[in-house]
Amino acid sequence: MLNINMKNCITTGVLSLILSIGSPYPCVAQGGEALPPKAEIRHTLQNVTDRQMADFHYSAKGNAFHLHDYGIDAWTNATFFLGLAEWSSIAREPEPYREWLREKGEQMNWQLPRNFIHHPQYGMYHADELCIGQFYLAMYDCYQDKEMMEDTRQRLDAIIANPPKPDMSYLNKQAWTWCDALFMAPPVYARMAAITKESKYTDFMDQQFRNTCNHLYSPADSLFYRDGSYFDRTEQNGAKIFWGRGNGWVAAGLVNILKVLPRSSEHRSFYEALFAQLCTRLARLQSADGFWHAACSTPQPILRRKQAPLPSSPMHLPMA
């Protein structure tokens, strides 16, 4: 049985390979060899996705916190569904994947999780609970079925009408107070704006995103702290702690925003500049083996654990 970290490793690897196939700008490890041929990447990607689908499982019972991570509509599965939807757009035989995804969406009734609706610390705002909306909106783009997007739209409208508490302390999960949240929630608003042509979604997203960026981004380091509790923490060698996978989440979130944010948008230049700064820094921190250290800014691994390829996947997005 895959644990949550292994599942994320497989999923983020899928996303990385998808973007490698679609981009003329491959990301190669510092000092590493070139990527294998596209046909080999495609074959590997298909094998991984087919195995992941065959092994797919989730928890149907448990308390709110368990279902938040392991339920069918959890952020973990949402990330996989979104990657699989992207794969279906380039697969030679897309229909089996799309039908599988549609079946899963119907199983969830195209609804966002409601694990924390009655929990005052989180309520309807928790960013992870919005992540599945990215998948629903991707499916709407494919099928143009309004049922696929309606519950997500209602939740976003409710949040905009009743803004979250602005406190940026980590314990306040109504705001996007941890860097992973910048993957989970902002692209939902950006994609909803692209579908509805209503600027209120991007305006709200931009306000909340900048609040998080102002709080967690270190311009001097071109990296995001995981959350405010890391500001004064250091590694054994005194280095600041910037979580490798967390910065990968941010970079991947920026990709998903930029893919749907119009070039005419007044907000776009901010996200393009941030994307360039962050990914330039991440590229320089990549190890020769293609991985990042858990504390990605340290030249030598203080911790043995390394991060999966998530930080590499956003670097394939062409900016031209």
mmCIF file of C-alpha atoms in Angstrom:
data_model
loop_
_atom_site.group_PDB
_atom_site.id
_atom_site.type_symbol
_atom_site.label_atom_id
_atom_site.label_comp_id
_atom_site.label_asym_id
_atom_site.label_seq_id
_atom_site.Cartn_x
_atom_site.Cartn_y
_atom_site.Cartn_z
ATOM 1 C CA MET A 1 0.000 0.000 0.000
ATOM 2 C CA LEU A 2 1.436 3.369 -1.041
ATOM 3 C CA ASN A 3 1.890 5.826 1.761
ATOM 4 C CA ILE A 4 1.177 9.483 1.209
ATOM 5 C CA ASN A 5 4.781 10.451 0.414
ATOM 6 C CA MET A 6 5.283 7.685 -2.132
ATOM 7 C CA LYS A 7 1.990 8.572 -3.758
ATOM 8 C CA ASN A 8 3.078 12.177 -4.097
ATOM 9 C CA CYS A 9 6.418 11.037 -5.492
ATOM 10 C CA ILE A 10 4.698 9.060 -8.255
ATOM 11 C CA THR A 11 2.203 11.807 -8.957
ATOM 12 C CA THR A 12 4.751 14.590 -9.166
ATOM 13 C CA GLY A 13 6.929 12.434 -11.366
ATOM 14 C CA VAL A 14 3.957 12.038 -13.703
ATOM 15 C CA LEU A 15 3.513 15.800 -13.860
ATOM 16 C CA SER A 16 7.209 16.287 -14.509
ATOM 17 C CA LEU A 17 7.173 13.861 -17.416
ATOM 18 C CA ILE A 18 4.030 15.373 -18.903
ATOM 19 C CA LEU A 19 5.627 18.775 -19.043
ATOM 20 C CA SER A 20 8.872 17.314 -20.413
ATOM 21 C CA ILE A 21 7.005 15.865 -23.390
ATOM 22 C CA GLY A 22 5.143 19.070 -24.119
ATOM 23 C CA SER A 23 8.014 21.530 -23.840
ATOM 24 C CA PRO A 24 10.885 22.503 -26.131
ATOM 25 C CA TYR A 25 12.904 23.522 -23.053
ATOM 26 C CA PRO A 26 13.859 20.394 -21.111
ATOM 27 C CA CYS A 27 15.206 20.773 -17.599
ATOM 28 C CA VAL A 28 18.387 18.778 -17.099
ATOM 29 C CA ALA A 29 20.149 18.217 -13.787
ATOM 30 C CA GLN A 30 23.189 20.395 -13.243
ATOM 31 C CA GLY A 31 25.996 18.477 -14.903
ATOM 32 C CA GLY A 32 23.619 15.652 -15.775
ATOM 33 C CA GLU A 33 22.880 13.932 -19.064
ATOM 34 C CA ALA A 34 20.168 14.961 -21.496
ATOM 35 C CA LEU A 35 16.672 13.586 -21.125
ATOM 36 C CA PRO A 36 15.880 10.278 -22.839
ATOM 37 C CA PRO A 37 13.973 10.333 -26.154
ATOM 38 C CA LYS A 38 10.366 11.490 -26.005
ATOM 39 C CA ALA A 39 9.116 8.056 -27.055
ATOM 40 C CA GLU A 40 10.826 6.517 -24.037
ATOM 41 C CA ILE A 41 9.409 9.194 -21.742
ATOM 42 C CA ARG A 42 5.924 8.625 -23.153
ATOM 43 C CA HIS A 43 6.226 4.860 -22.655
ATOM 44 C CA THR A 44 7.374 5.317 -19.060
ATOM 45 C CA LEU A 45 4.634 7.829 -18.397
ATOM 46 C CA GLN A 46 1.945 5.511 -19.726
ATOM 47 C CA ASN A 47 3.240 2.644 -17.586
ATOM 48 C CA VAL A 48 3.257 4.835 -14.477
ATOM 49 C CA THR A 49 -0.245 6.181 -15.049
ATOM 50 C CA ASP A 50 -1.678 2.746 -15.831
ATOM 51 C CA ARG A 51 -0.113 1.300 -12.675
ATOM 52 C CA GLN A 52 -1.300 4.233 -10.571
ATOM 53 C CA MET A 53 -4.848 3.795 -11.862
ATOM 54 C CA ALA A 54 -4.760 0.053 -11.183
ATOM 55 C CA ASP A 55 -3.486 0.634 -7.645
ATOM 56 C CA PHE A 56 -5.807 3.553 -6.880
ATOM 57 C CA HIS A 57 -7.346 3.399 -3.428
ATOM 58 C CA TYR A 58 -8.704 5.762 -0.818
ATOM 59 C CA SER A 59 -10.391 5.840 2.571
ATOM 60 C CA ALA A 60 -14.182 6.039 2.647
ATOM 61 C CA LYS A 61 -14.380 6.298 6.437
ATOM 62 C CA GLY A 62 -12.551 8.207 9.128
ATOM 63 C CA ASN A 63 -12.567 11.518 10.934
ATOM 64 C CA ALA A 64 -12.258 14.847 9.146
ATOM 65 C CA PHE A 65 -8.485 14.983 9.436
ATOM 66 C CA HIS A 66 -8.015 11.459 8.068
ATOM 67 C CA LEU A 67 -10.343 12.034 5.111
ATOM 68 C CA HIS A 68 -8.630 15.363 4.467
ATOM 69 C CA ASP A 69 -5.500 13.420 3.462
ATOM 70 C CA TYR A 70 -6.854 10.025 2.394
ATOM 71 C CA GLY A 71 -10.414 10.528 1.115
ATOM 72 C CA ILE A 72 -11.215 10.192 -2.569
ATOM 73 C CA ASP A 73 -11.426 13.987 -2.872
ATOM 74 C CA ALA A 74 -8.302 14.676 -0.785
ATOM 75 C CA TRP A 75 -5.586 16.986 -2.072
ATOM 76 C CA THR A 76 -3.353 13.948 -2.641
ATOM 77 C CA ASN A 77 -5.783 12.360 -5.080
ATOM 78 C CA ALA A 78 -6.677 15.746 -6.550
ATOM 79 C CA THR A 79 -3.061 16.213 -7.610
ATOM 80 C CA PHE A 80 -3.057 12.806 -9.280
ATOM 81 C CA PHE A 81 -6.381 13.417 -11.032
ATOM 82 C CA LEU A 82 -5.106 16.738 -12.349
ATOM 83 C CA GLY A 83 -1.920 15.162 -13.656
ATOM 84 C CA LEU A 84 -3.899 12.358 -15.273
ATOM 85 C CA ALA A 85 -6.195 14.890 -16.938
ATOM 86 C CA GLU A 86 -3.105 16.564 -18.407
ATOM 87 C CA TRP A 87 -1.808 13.199 -19.597
ATOM 88 C CA SER A 88 -5.126 12.471 -21.293
ATOM 89 C CA SER A 89 -4.658 15.621 -23.371
ATOM 90 C CA ILE A 90 -1.542 14.170 -25.023
ATOM 91 C CA ALA A 91 -2.164 10.406 -24.783
ATOM 92 C CA ARG A 92 -2.595 8.626 -28.112
ATOM 93 C CA GLU A 93 -5.737 6.975 -26.735
ATOM 94 C CA PRO A 94 -7.178 9.545 -24.314
ATOM 95 C CA GLU A 95 -10.693 8.175 -23.869
ATOM 96 C CA PRO A 96 -9.933 5.390 -21.346
ATOM 97 C CA TYR A 97 -8.270 7.952 -19.080
ATOM 98 C CA ARG A 98 -11.015 10.517 -19.476
ATOM 99 C CA GLU A 99 -13.724 7.970 -18.812
ATOM 100 C CA TRP A 100 -11.906 6.779 -15.680
ATOM 101 C CA LEU A 101 -11.603 10.375 -14.498
ATOM 102 C CA ARG A 102 -15.227 11.135 -15.292
ATOM 103 C CA GLU A 103 -16.285 8.085 -13.303
ATOM 104 C CA LYS A 104 -14.295 9.353 -10.310
ATOM 105 C CA GLY A 105 -15.787 12.829 -10.645
ATOM 106 C CA GLU A 106 -19.299 11.408 -10.744
ATOM 107 C CA GLN A 107 -18.485 9.273 -7.716
ATOM 108 C CA MET A 108 -17.685 12.525 -5.878
ATOM 109 C CA ASN A 109 -20.769 14.235 -7.355
ATOM 110 C CA TRP A 110 -18.382 16.944 -8.568
ATOM 111 C CA GLN A 111 -18.398 18.410 -5.065
ATOM 112 C CA LEU A 112 -15.588 19.869 -2.991
ATOM 113 C CA PRO A 113 -14.763 18.223 0.347
ATOM 114 C CA ARG A 114 -16.738 19.338 3.369
ATOM 115 C CA ASN A 115 -14.467 17.872 6.021
ATOM 116 C CA PHE A 116 -14.014 21.119 7.925
ATOM 117 C CA ILE A 117 -17.245 23.006 7.246
ATOM 118 C CA HIS A 118 -18.150 22.911 10.934
ATOM 119 C CA HIS A 119 -14.585 23.297 12.210
ATOM 120 C CA PRO A 120 -14.070 26.985 13.108
ATOM 121 C CA GLN A 121 -10.312 26.906 12.566
ATOM 122 C CA TYR A 122 -10.709 25.854 8.924
ATOM 123 C CA GLY A 123 -14.334 26.239 7.860
ATOM 124 C CA MET A 124 -14.929 26.319 4.125
ATOM 125 C CA TYR A 125 -11.588 28.020 3.442
ATOM 126 C CA HIS A 126 -8.858 25.380 3.803
ATOM 127 C CA ALA A 127 -6.761 25.545 0.618
ATOM 128 C CA ASP A 128 -6.243 21.779 0.432
ATOM 129 C CA GLU A 129 -10.010 21.300 0.293
ATOM 130 C CA LEU A 130 -10.158 23.448 -2.857
ATOM 131 C CA CYS A 131 -7.510 21.507 -4.776
ATOM 132 C CA ILE A 132 -9.956 19.003 -6.274
ATOM 133 C CA GLY A 133 -11.651 21.981 -7.927
ATOM 134 C CA GLN A 134 -8.720 22.211 -10.348
ATOM 135 C CA PHE A 135 -9.579 18.722 -11.565
ATOM 136 C CA TYR A 136 -13.290 19.478 -11.848
ATOM 137 C CA LEU A 137 -12.618 22.596 -13.914
ATOM 138 C CA ALA A 138 -10.210 20.693 -16.159
ATOM 139 C CA MET A 139 -12.974 18.172 -16.785
ATOM 140 C CA TYR A 140 -15.421 20.993 -17.463
ATOM 141 C CA ASP A 141 -13.034 22.325 -20.108
ATOM 142 C CA CYS A 142 -13.134 18.878 -21.715
ATOM 143 C CA TYR A 143 -16.879 18.152 -21.522
ATOM 144 C CA GLN A 144 -18.546 21.572 -21.043
ATOM 145 C CA ASP A 145 -20.863 20.043 -18.447
ATOM 146 C CA LYS A 146 -21.848 22.750 -15.954
ATOM 147 C CA GLU A 147 -22.505 20.208 -13.216
ATOM 148 C CA MET A 148 -18.747 19.624 -13.104
ATOM 149 C CA MET A 149 -18.028 23.200 -12.056
ATOM 150 C CA GLU A 150 -21.122 24.359 -10.155
ATOM 151 C CA ASP A 151 -20.213 23.295 -6.614
ATOM 152 C CA THR A 152 -16.715 24.727 -7.000
ATOM 153 C CA ARG A 153 -18.161 27.998 -8.225
ATOM 154 C CA GLN A 154 -20.555 28.182 -5.288
ATOM 155 C CA ARG A 155 -17.717 27.600 -2.807
ATOM 156 C CA LEU A 156 -15.499 30.252 -4.396
ATOM 157 C CA ASP A 157 -18.364 32.740 -4.456
ATOM 158 C CA ALA A 158 -19.062 32.076 -0.775
ATOM 159 C CA ILE A 159 -15.412 32.615 0.138
ATOM 160 C CA ILE A 160 -15.187 35.849 -1.842
ATOM 161 C CA ALA A 161 -18.392 37.114 -0.220
ATOM 162 C CA ASN A 162 -17.078 36.138 3.233
ATOM 163 C CA PRO A 163 -13.303 36.690 3.125
ATOM 164 C CA PRO A 164 -11.060 34.583 5.362
ATOM 165 C CA LYS A 165 -9.409 35.862 8.500
ATOM 166 C CA PRO A 166 -6.333 37.814 7.331
ATOM 167 C CA ASP A 167 -4.081 36.636 10.174
ATOM 168 C CA MET A 168 -1.017 34.995 8.604
ATOM 169 C CA SER A 169 -0.003 32.874 11.590
ATOM 170 C CA TYR A 170 0.341 29.225 10.620
ATOM 171 C CA LEU A 171 -2.509 28.115 12.870
ATOM 172 C CA ASN A 172 -4.964 30.153 10.799
ATOM 173 C CA LYS A 173 -5.794 27.780 7.948
ATOM 174 C CA GLN A 174 -8.468 30.073 6.552
ATOM 175 C CA ALA A 175 -5.731 32.131 4.878
ATOM 176 C CA TRP A 176 -3.008 30.620 2.688
ATOM 177 C CA THR A 177 -0.485 30.598 5.514
ATOM 178 C CA TRP A 178 1.748 27.746 4.266
ATOM 179 C CA CYS A 179 3.519 27.681 0.931
ATOM 180 C CA ASP A 180 1.887 24.456 -0.348
ATOM 181 C CA ALA A 181 -1.408 26.340 -0.348
ATOM 182 C CA LEU A 182 -0.198 28.308 -3.371
ATOM 183 C CA PHE A 183 -0.547 25.142 -5.425
ATOM 184 C CA MET A 184 -3.793 23.980 -3.874
ATOM 185 C CA ALA A 185 -6.069 27.019 -4.141
ATOM 186 C CA PRO A 186 -4.969 29.920 -6.407
ATOM 187 C CA PRO A 187 -5.152 27.984 -9.706
ATOM 188 C CA VAL A 188 -8.798 27.150 -8.951
ATOM 189 C CA TYR A 189 -9.639 30.851 -8.934
ATOM 190 C CA ALA A 190 -7.542 31.526 -12.032
ATOM 191 C CA ARG A 191 -9.216 28.730 -13.976
ATOM 192 C CA MET A 192 -12.683 29.764 -12.834
ATOM 193 C CA ALA A 193 -11.976 33.275 -14.096
ATOM 194 C CA ALA A 194 -10.861 31.868 -17.451
ATOM 195 C CA ILE A 195 -14.093 29.882 -17.746
ATOM 196 C CA THR A 196 -16.549 32.526 -16.538
ATOM 197 C CA LYS A 197 -14.683 35.646 -17.742
ATOM 198 C CA GLU A 198 -15.374 37.178 -14.319
ATOM 199 C CA SER A 199 -12.436 39.142 -12.939
ATOM 200 C CA LYS A 200 -13.583 38.832 -9.320
ATOM 201 C CA TYR A 201 -11.913 35.428 -9.157
ATOM 202 C CA THR A 202 -8.476 36.608 -10.280
ATOM 203 C CA ASP A 203 -8.759 39.778 -8.199
ATOM 204 C CA PHE A 204 -9.415 37.743 -5.052
ATOM 205 C CA MET A 205 -6.723 35.219 -5.935
ATOM 206 C CA ASP A 206 -4.174 37.951 -6.510
ATOM 207 C CA GLN A 207 -4.918 39.649 -3.198
ATOM 208 C CA GLN A 208 -4.620 36.427 -1.214
ATOM 209 C CA PHE A 209 -1.574 35.208 -3.137
ATOM 210 C CA ARG A 210 0.300 38.455 -2.544
ATOM 211 C CA ASN A 211 -0.527 38.307 1.159
ATOM 212 C CA THR A 212 1.140 34.898 1.316
ATOM 213 C CA CYS A 213 4.045 35.965 -0.859
ATOM 214 C CA ASN A 214 4.695 39.041 1.279
ATOM 215 C CA HIS A 215 4.689 36.831 4.358
ATOM 216 C CA LEU A 216 6.658 33.759 3.231
ATOM 217 C CA TYR A 217 8.824 34.752 0.262
ATOM 218 C CA SER A 218 12.423 35.767 0.903
ATOM 219 C CA PRO A 219 13.527 38.080 -1.950
ATOM 220 C CA ALA A 220 17.134 37.758 -0.802
ATOM 221 C CA ASP A 221 16.995 33.977 -1.258
ATOM 222 C CA SER A 222 14.359 33.738 -4.034
ATOM 223 C CA LEU A 223 12.680 30.971 -2.040
ATOM 224 C CA PHE A 224 9.586 30.490 0.103
ATOM 225 C CA TYR A 225 9.595 29.507 3.746
ATOM 226 C CA ARG A 226 7.271 26.586 4.414
ATOM 227 C CA ASP A 227 5.333 28.711 6.938
ATOM 228 C CA GLY A 228 5.998 31.371 9.550
ATOM 229 C CA SER A 229 7.267 28.869 12.098
ATOM 230 C CA TYR A 230 10.441 28.470 9.995
ATOM 231 C CA PHE A 231 11.531 32.117 10.047
ATOM 232 C CA ASP A 232 13.920 31.686 12.974
ATOM 233 C CA ARG A 233 14.825 28.021 12.495
ATOM 234 C CA THR A 234 18.112 26.931 10.948
ATOM 235 C CA GLU A 235 19.901 23.766 9.908
ATOM 236 C CA GLN A 236 22.806 22.410 11.960
ATOM 237 C CA ASN A 237 25.193 24.460 9.842
ATOM 238 C CA GLY A 238 23.219 27.661 10.439
ATOM 239 C CA ALA A 239 21.573 27.728 7.001
ATOM 240 C CA LYS A 240 17.995 28.914 6.637
ATOM 241 C CA ILE A 241 15.430 26.168 6.117
ATOM 242 C CA PHE A 242 13.620 26.329 2.783
ATOM 243 C CA TRP A 243 11.668 23.144 2.150
ATOM 244 C CA GLY A 244 12.488 21.645 -1.248
ATOM 245 C CA ARG A 245 9.116 20.125 -1.999
ATOM 246 C CA GLY A 246 7.274 23.154 -0.642
ATOM 247 C CA ASN A 247 9.000 25.415 -3.141
ATOM 248 C CA GLY A 248 8.157 22.858 -5.814
ATOM 249 C CA TRP A 249 4.488 23.163 -4.851
ATOM 250 C CA VAL A 250 4.687 26.932 -5.294
ATOM 251 C CA ALA A 251 6.405 26.687 -8.666
ATOM 252 C CA ALA A 252 3.874 24.135 -9.926
ATOM 253 C CA GLY A 253 1.047 26.350 -8.712
ATOM 254 C CA LEU A 254 2.510 29.251 -10.675
ATOM 255 C CA VAL A 255 2.511 27.072 -13.793
ATOM 256 C CA ASN A 256 -1.167 26.277 -13.352
ATOM 257 C CA ILE A 257 -1.959 29.960 -12.879
ATOM 258 C CA LEU A 258 0.058 31.116 -15.882
ATOM 259 C CA LYS A 259 -1.458 28.463 -18.165
ATOM 260 C CA VAL A 260 -4.893 30.091 -17.824
ATOM 261 C CA LEU A 261 -4.167 33.718 -16.892
ATOM 262 C CA PRO A 262 -4.630 35.890 -20.006
ATOM 263 C CA ARG A 263 -1.555 37.677 -21.302
ATOM 264 C CA SER A 264 -3.591 40.869 -21.119
ATOM 265 C CA SER A 265 -4.209 40.429 -17.389
ATOM 266 C CA GLU A 266 -2.924 43.223 -15.167
ATOM 267 C CA HIS A 267 -1.762 40.551 -12.738
ATOM 268 C CA ARG A 268 0.300 38.455 -15.146
ATOM 269 C CA SER A 269 3.627 40.303 -14.931
ATOM 270 C CA PHE A 270 3.835 39.655 -11.184
ATOM 271 C CA TYR A 271 3.425 35.894 -11.612
ATOM 272 C CA GLU A 272 5.812 35.705 -14.557
ATOM 273 C CA ALA A 273 8.503 37.557 -12.616
ATOM 274 C CA LEU A 274 8.026 35.418 -9.521
ATOM 275 C CA PHE A 275 8.067 32.248 -11.615
ATOM 276 C CA ALA A 276 11.347 33.265 -13.268
ATOM 277 C CA GLN A 277 13.004 34.185 -9.962
ATOM 278 C CA LEU A 278 11.912 31.043 -8.150
ATOM 279 C CA CYS A 279 12.708 28.572 -10.917
ATOM 280 C CA THR A 280 16.070 30.178 -11.652
ATOM 281 C CA ARG A 281 16.965 29.690 -8.008
ATOM 282 C CA LEU A 282 15.640 26.119 -7.902
ATOM 283 C CA ALA A 283 17.579 25.183 -11.035
ATOM 284 C CA ARG A 284 20.801 26.311 -9.369
ATOM 285 C CA LEU A 285 20.027 24.258 -6.273
ATOM 286 C CA GLN A 286 19.366 21.004 -8.120
ATOM 287 C CA SER A 287 21.780 18.184 -7.273
ATOM 288 C CA ALA A 288 23.681 16.335 -9.970
ATOM 289 C CA ASP A 289 21.390 13.331 -9.449
ATOM 290 C CA GLY A 290 18.356 15.433 -10.387
ATOM 291 C CA PHE A 291 16.959 15.767 -6.864
ATOM 292 C CA TRP A 292 16.799 18.558 -4.316
ATOM 293 C CA HIS A 293 17.776 18.336 -0.679
ATOM 294 C CA ALA A 294 14.915 18.467 1.804
ATOM 295 C CA ALA A 295 16.388 21.776 2.972
ATOM 296 C CA CYS A 296 16.982 22.838 -0.598
ATOM 297 C CA SER A 297 19.290 25.809 0.026
ATOM 298 C CA THR A 298 22.003 23.779 1.762
ATOM 299 C CA PRO A 299 24.931 22.822 -0.527
ATOM 300 C CA GLN A 300 25.289 19.457 1.211
ATOM 301 C CA PRO A 301 22.396 17.392 2.562
ATOM 302 C CA ILE A 302 21.989 17.888 6.290
ATOM 303 C CA LEU A 303 19.091 15.446 6.126
ATOM 304 C CA ARG A 304 19.358 12.243 4.135
ATOM 305 C CA ARG A 305 15.888 12.539 2.719
ATOM 306 C CA LYS A 306 15.652 14.122 -0.732
ATOM 307 C CA GLN A 307 12.739 15.591 -2.610
ATOM 308 C CA ALA A 308 10.912 14.015 -5.531
ATOM 309 C CA PRO A 309 11.039 15.728 -8.954
ATOM 310 C CA LEU A 310 8.226 18.214 -8.204
ATOM 311 C CA PRO A 311 10.492 21.280 -8.404
ATOM 312 C CA SER A 312 11.589 20.255 -11.917
ATOM 313 C CA SER A 313 8.136 20.021 -13.464
ATOM 314 C CA PRO A 314 7.402 23.764 -13.591
ATOM 315 C CA MET A 315 10.699 24.556 -15.294
ATOM 316 C CA HIS A 316 9.377 23.203 -18.588
ATOM 317 C CA LEU A 317 6.788 25.972 -19.043
ATOM 318 C CA PRO A 318 7.773 28.156 -22.028
ATOM 319 C CA MET A 319 7.496 31.859 -21.247
ATOM 320 C CA ALA A 320 7.586 33.073 -24.848
#
